[in-house]
Amino acid sequence: MQNQKQTFWSRYHVWVAVVVALAGAAVFFLRAVDFAQTTPTIVWDESMYPYKGWLFATGRYRPFEDFGPWTNQMPVAFLIPGYIQKWFGPGMAVARTYAVVVGMLTVLGVWLAVKRTSNVWWAAAAVWVMALNPSYVQVFSQTFSQGLVSLFFAWMLFFGLGDWRPNWSLALAAFLAALAGMARINVLPALPLFVLYVFWQHGKRAGWIALAAGMLPVIFFHLAYWPDILKIWAYWIPPQIFPWIMDFRSPWREIFVPEGFSWWPVDTWLHNPDHLAWVGIRSFWQAVRGNFVVIFGVVTGLLLYAWRGKSAETHLSPAHKRQIIFLAGTFWALFLVHLWAANGKSCQFVCFPGYILFFFVFGLVLIPMTAAAWKKEMPVWGQALVFVLIFALLLTLEFNLNSPYLNFRYDLIRNTFDLQIPRIKDGHILNDTAPLWQLLENKFGFDHYPLRRYILNEAGAITLLHWLKTGAIVLLGLPLAYRLAKKWAWTPVNFGRFALLGTLLLGFGFSYGHFFGDVLISDTCTDSVIASYEQVGEELSAYLSDGDQVYYRVKANMLLLELPAVEIYPPQLNFLYTFVDDPSADPETLTRFVWWNQALKETWLQEADYILVENRFFDQEWKDRIAAGELEQLFISSPTASCRGEDSRIVLLAPLP
């Protein structure tokens, strides 16, 4: 009977793994569709890609052109969602459907890449890593550029990895890496790293072919938009090296961190909890929380990987080790690049957790590849290091959670001081109870109120709970689980290996929950946001017509996909991010680089046929202009998102002669 079971499993386990992967893909798809329907588009980044891309695809503007929309990323990030809008009709439904399709193709690419480089069971696990984390699913249900870049990288790894790959496959992988770089300049380092890997792994001929294929998209898009594409490079190329680059550099730039901010010396911020540096530290650990399985999995894989000697389980080829080095090197190189960019170069720290999603697939493929040569034994010093690492990591993440634990503290009081204890008199149990605090007070004169107030009201109690929770997990839970594993395991279990894999497995299991899964998650509505946008678009279309000049004071551009082909002042598509408080600025220079100021605002208000104002920005200034007879209020729309209520209504105004 046992042999028959083994025969069945050896024959059909691959199909079981495929079914498990399909179940994960189905979960990802259903959750992505739900998020696509119910997530409000309140983040400016999402809506700028399909709308600006639609303007480019329909020929109304060209990427990077003077006086056109701000092309703050490489053109592919706009052109692909833009052409989708052109081919299938502009609208939020098309944009969100495109995002879900990109997400599903990324899941398929990850599954194929892991299956090729490891096995079907690890491939199924990779699918579930994506399906369980709600932050991942929600990001892939919106038109952020992370989805498109991850899609390119997933399929690049599928075509580019393997002990032996034909030249056409390596060329296609390099081409996809270049497309990723032509979508986001911040991931462009992946292309030269991959080409160097091909030279190292497959020889000169394959390397030159990969280099040529990878340079095709780079050269094509630079020639297509030359020289205006230098506007995006002007932020990164030092003018000391190329002085002429200043002709393409805007005189204004967003300031993400105050002038003079520095991490050094450390004592300037270490004891000041309100210092901006702590925002950066919290964002870093938010990134670890939100991408725990990938980041900790990469660390685990590299710690356990048998770098020297032969693994006890398998004899790995040098080609396999080169792939490990390429994946690890690319992952950490992109990690550092994005950490640097988040340090005031492209945002004020808080974008870093989302930046990991540009390149997380490298880690997702790396983890199972290292598993083929995980060491079964770790030296004592290594086990001690792992113990300290896990304790420090979980403690840091626990403090980063920033939770008041209010319900937990109330429960702690109810289950201790307020716990009802049977009363005893003369050695007999009475049919009566009293709270524990009263019994302690009567017996010992113990005044519990100071301790009660401390637990419920003091910040120190939260700190103490963080320590106790982490200590209970690492000092009690981990050793107990290890003893049980030793008792039930078929083979000897090394503590260091067990601690690393156990923590990784727990992180995988808790990816769905608040501790790891909600870092990038946005609040959702109970009904369809897409339907709400379509309704608001229909309401406003009763007033607006093709060609109408519109002054736009709405943060997200998604609404414009539901309106007739109105004309928008291009700088306003960037909301207030390119508004400059400089009344003496030259209007032509401002609009050439897609900036604007108060003087341009007044000019545009006089020129506009209609004015759209999101209700949350309909402040006293607009009411005063109406009262002064400058503007007329024509209409207030339905909410664009029911869960945002009145804030998301659109006020339609028109200038009065």
mmCIF file of N, CA, C and O in Angstrom, residues 605-638:
data_model
loop_
_atom_site.group_PDB
_atom_site.id
_atom_site.type_symbol
_atom_site.label_atom_id
_atom_site.label_comp_id
_atom_site.label_asym_id
_atom_site.label_seq_id
_atom_site.Cartn_x
_atom_site.Cartn_y
_atom_site.Cartn_z
ATOM 1 N N LEU A 605 -7.960 81.101 -15.280
ATOM 2 C CA LEU A 605 -9.337 81.228 -14.802
ATOM 3 C C LEU A 605 -10.154 82.143 -15.703
ATOM 4 O O LEU A 605 -11.362 81.921 -15.905
ATOM 5 N N GLN A 606 -9.515 83.161 -16.246
ATOM 6 C CA GLN A 606 -10.226 84.069 -17.150
ATOM 7 C C GLN A 606 -10.442 83.442 -18.521
ATOM 8 O O GLN A 606 -11.457 83.706 -19.185
ATOM 9 N N GLU A 607 -9.507 82.597 -18.962
ATOM 10 C CA GLU A 607 -9.599 81.984 -20.296
ATOM 11 C C GLU A 607 -10.525 80.778 -20.322
ATOM 12 O O GLU A 607 -11.083 80.441 -21.373
ATOM 13 N N ALA A 608 -10.679 80.088 -19.198
ATOM 14 C CA ALA A 608 -11.360 78.791 -19.178
ATOM 15 C C ALA A 608 -12.837 78.924 -19.513
ATOM 16 O O ALA A 608 -13.501 79.904 -19.160
ATOM 17 N N ASP A 609 -13.362 77.901 -20.200
ATOM 18 C CA ASP A 609 -14.808 77.810 -20.413
ATOM 19 C C ASP A 609 -15.497 77.271 -19.171
ATOM 20 O O ASP A 609 -16.613 77.693 -18.844
ATOM 21 N N TYR A 610 -14.844 76.320 -18.515
ATOM 22 C CA TYR A 610 -15.403 75.720 -17.304
ATOM 23 C C TYR A 610 -14.286 75.480 -16.290
ATOM 24 O O TYR A 610 -13.104 75.395 -16.649
ATOM 25 N N ILE A 611 -14.677 75.341 -15.053
ATOM 26 C CA ILE A 611 -13.741 75.091 -13.956
ATOM 27 C C ILE A 611 -14.262 73.898 -13.166
ATOM 28 O O ILE A 611 -15.440 73.875 -12.774
ATOM 29 N N LEU A 612 -13.415 72.910 -12.971
ATOM 30 C CA LEU A 612 -13.766 71.737 -12.176
ATOM 31 C C LEU A 612 -12.977 71.785 -10.870
ATOM 32 O O LEU A 612 -11.747 71.880 -10.894
ATOM 33 N N VAL A 613 -13.692 71.709 -9.751
ATOM 34 C CA VAL A 613 -13.052 71.763 -8.441
ATOM 35 C C VAL A 613 -13.550 70.585 -7.617
ATOM 36 O O VAL A 613 -14.765 70.403 -7.450
ATOM 37 N N GLU A 614 -12.612 69.770 -7.126
ATOM 38 C CA GLU A 614 -12.979 68.692 -6.211
ATOM 39 C C GLU A 614 -13.481 69.310 -4.913
ATOM 40 O O GLU A 614 -12.905 70.274 -4.404
ATOM 41 N N ASN A 615 -14.551 68.782 -4.372
ATOM 42 C CA ASN A 615 -15.237 69.438 -3.256
ATOM 43 C C ASN A 615 -14.341 69.640 -2.036
ATOM 44 O O ASN A 615 -14.498 70.607 -1.300
ATOM 45 N N ARG A 616 -13.372 68.743 -1.832
ATOM 46 C CA ARG A 616 -12.483 68.916 -0.681
ATOM 47 C C ARG A 616 -11.572 70.120 -0.845
ATOM 48 O O ARG A 616 -10.963 70.572 0.127
ATOM 49 N N PHE A 617 -11.441 70.636 -2.078
ATOM 50 C CA PHE A 617 -10.640 71.827 -2.326
ATOM 51 C C PHE A 617 -11.507 73.061 -2.577
ATOM 52 O O PHE A 617 -10.978 74.134 -2.892
ATOM 53 N N PHE A 618 -12.817 72.908 -2.429
ATOM 54 C CA PHE A 618 -13.738 74.028 -2.649
ATOM 55 C C PHE A 618 -13.775 74.872 -1.374
ATOM 56 O O PHE A 618 -14.691 74.785 -0.569
ATOM 57 N N ASP A 619 -12.754 75.693 -1.216
ATOM 58 C CA ASP A 619 -12.587 76.450 0.023
ATOM 59 C C ASP A 619 -13.168 77.854 -0.116
ATOM 60 O O ASP A 619 -13.870 78.175 -1.079
ATOM 61 N N GLN A 620 -12.848 78.693 0.854
ATOM 62 C CA GLN A 620 -13.438 80.029 0.908
ATOM 63 C C GLN A 620 -13.055 80.873 -0.288
ATOM 64 O O GLN A 620 -13.824 81.747 -0.717
ATOM 65 N N GLU A 621 -11.875 80.622 -0.870
ATOM 66 C CA GLU A 621 -11.461 81.391 -2.045
ATOM 67 C C GLU A 621 -12.481 81.272 -3.167
ATOM 68 O O GLU A 621 -12.867 82.282 -3.797
ATOM 69 N N TRP A 622 -12.946 80.056 -3.438
ATOM 70 C CA TRP A 622 -13.907 79.857 -4.516
ATOM 71 C C TRP A 622 -15.255 80.489 -4.169
ATOM 72 O O TRP A 622 -15.902 81.093 -5.043
ATOM 73 N N LYS A 623 -15.649 80.391 -2.927
ATOM 74 C CA LYS A 623 -16.921 80.997 -2.508
ATOM 75 C C LYS A 623 -16.854 82.516 -2.628
ATOM 76 O O LYS A 623 -17.837 83.161 -3.024
ATOM 77 N N ASP A 624 -15.694 83.091 -2.293
ATOM 78 C CA ASP A 624 -15.542 84.541 -2.421
ATOM 79 C C ASP A 624 -15.588 84.964 -3.880
ATOM 80 O O ASP A 624 -16.155 86.026 -4.216
ATOM 81 N N ARG A 625 -14.995 84.162 -4.763
ATOM 82 C CA ARG A 625 -15.031 84.506 -6.189
ATOM 83 C C ARG A 625 -16.462 84.449 -6.729
ATOM 84 O O ARG A 625 -16.846 85.260 -7.585
ATOM 85 N N ILE A 626 -17.235 83.492 -6.234
ATOM 86 C CA ILE A 626 -18.643 83.411 -6.649
ATOM 87 C C ILE A 626 -19.405 84.624 -6.132
ATOM 88 O O ILE A 626 -20.190 85.262 -6.858
ATOM 89 N N ALA A 627 -19.172 84.956 -4.852
ATOM 90 C CA ALA A 627 -19.854 86.104 -4.253
ATOM 91 C C ALA A 627 -19.479 87.411 -4.945
ATOM 92 O O ALA A 627 -20.302 88.338 -5.037
ATOM 93 N N ALA A 628 -18.243 87.498 -5.455
ATOM 94 C CA ALA A 628 -17.782 88.716 -6.129
ATOM 95 C C ALA A 628 -18.254 88.795 -7.573
ATOM 96 O O ALA A 628 -17.967 89.786 -8.257
ATOM 97 N N GLY A 629 -18.940 87.780 -8.057
ATOM 98 C CA GLY A 629 -19.457 87.806 -9.418
ATOM 99 C C GLY A 629 -18.456 87.388 -10.470
ATOM 100 O O GLY A 629 -18.703 87.572 -11.663
ATOM 101 N N GLU A 630 -17.326 86.789 -10.052
ATOM 102 C CA GLU A 630 -16.339 86.316 -11.024
ATOM 103 C C GLU A 630 -16.739 84.976 -11.626
ATOM 104 O O GLU A 630 -16.483 84.719 -12.807
ATOM 105 N N LEU A 631 -17.354 84.140 -10.808
ATOM 106 C CA LEU A 631 -17.679 82.776 -11.207
ATOM 107 C C LEU A 631 -19.138 82.479 -10.915
ATOM 108 O O LEU A 631 -19.754 83.078 -10.025
ATOM 109 N N GLU A 632 -19.638 81.510 -11.642
ATOM 110 C CA GLU A 632 -21.005 81.021 -11.436
ATOM 111 C C GLU A 632 -20.955 79.514 -11.176
ATOM 112 O O GLU A 632 -20.288 78.778 -11.903
ATOM 113 N N GLN A 633 -21.625 79.080 -10.122
ATOM 114 C CA GLN A 633 -21.684 77.641 -9.831
ATOM 115 C C GLN A 633 -22.820 77.018 -10.625
ATOM 116 O O GLN A 633 -23.982 77.392 -10.491
ATOM 117 N N LEU A 634 -22.472 76.030 -11.470
ATOM 118 C CA LEU A 634 -23.460 75.413 -12.351
ATOM 119 C C LEU A 634 -24.020 74.110 -11.811
ATOM 120 O O LEU A 634 -25.201 73.800 -12.022
ATOM 121 N N PHE A 635 -23.158 73.351 -11.107
ATOM 122 C CA PHE A 635 -23.569 71.973 -10.823
ATOM 123 C C PHE A 635 -22.631 71.374 -9.791
ATOM 124 O O PHE A 635 -21.454 71.730 -9.715
ATOM 125 N N ILE A 636 -23.167 70.474 -8.951
ATOM 126 C CA ILE A 636 -22.352 69.658 -8.053
ATOM 127 C C ILE A 636 -22.685 68.204 -8.344
ATOM 128 O O ILE A 636 -23.854 67.803 -8.290
ATOM 129 N N SER A 637 -21.677 67.418 -8.632
ATOM 130 C CA SER A 637 -21.893 66.044 -9.092
ATOM 131 C C SER A 637 -22.160 65.087 -7.944
ATOM 132 O O SER A 637 -22.050 65.450 -6.760
ATOM 133 N N SER A 638 -22.452 63.865 -8.307
ATOM 134 C CA SER A 638 -22.483 62.768 -7.344
ATOM 135 C C SER A 638 -21.058 62.493 -6.871
ATOM 136 O O SER A 638 -20.093 62.917 -7.510
#
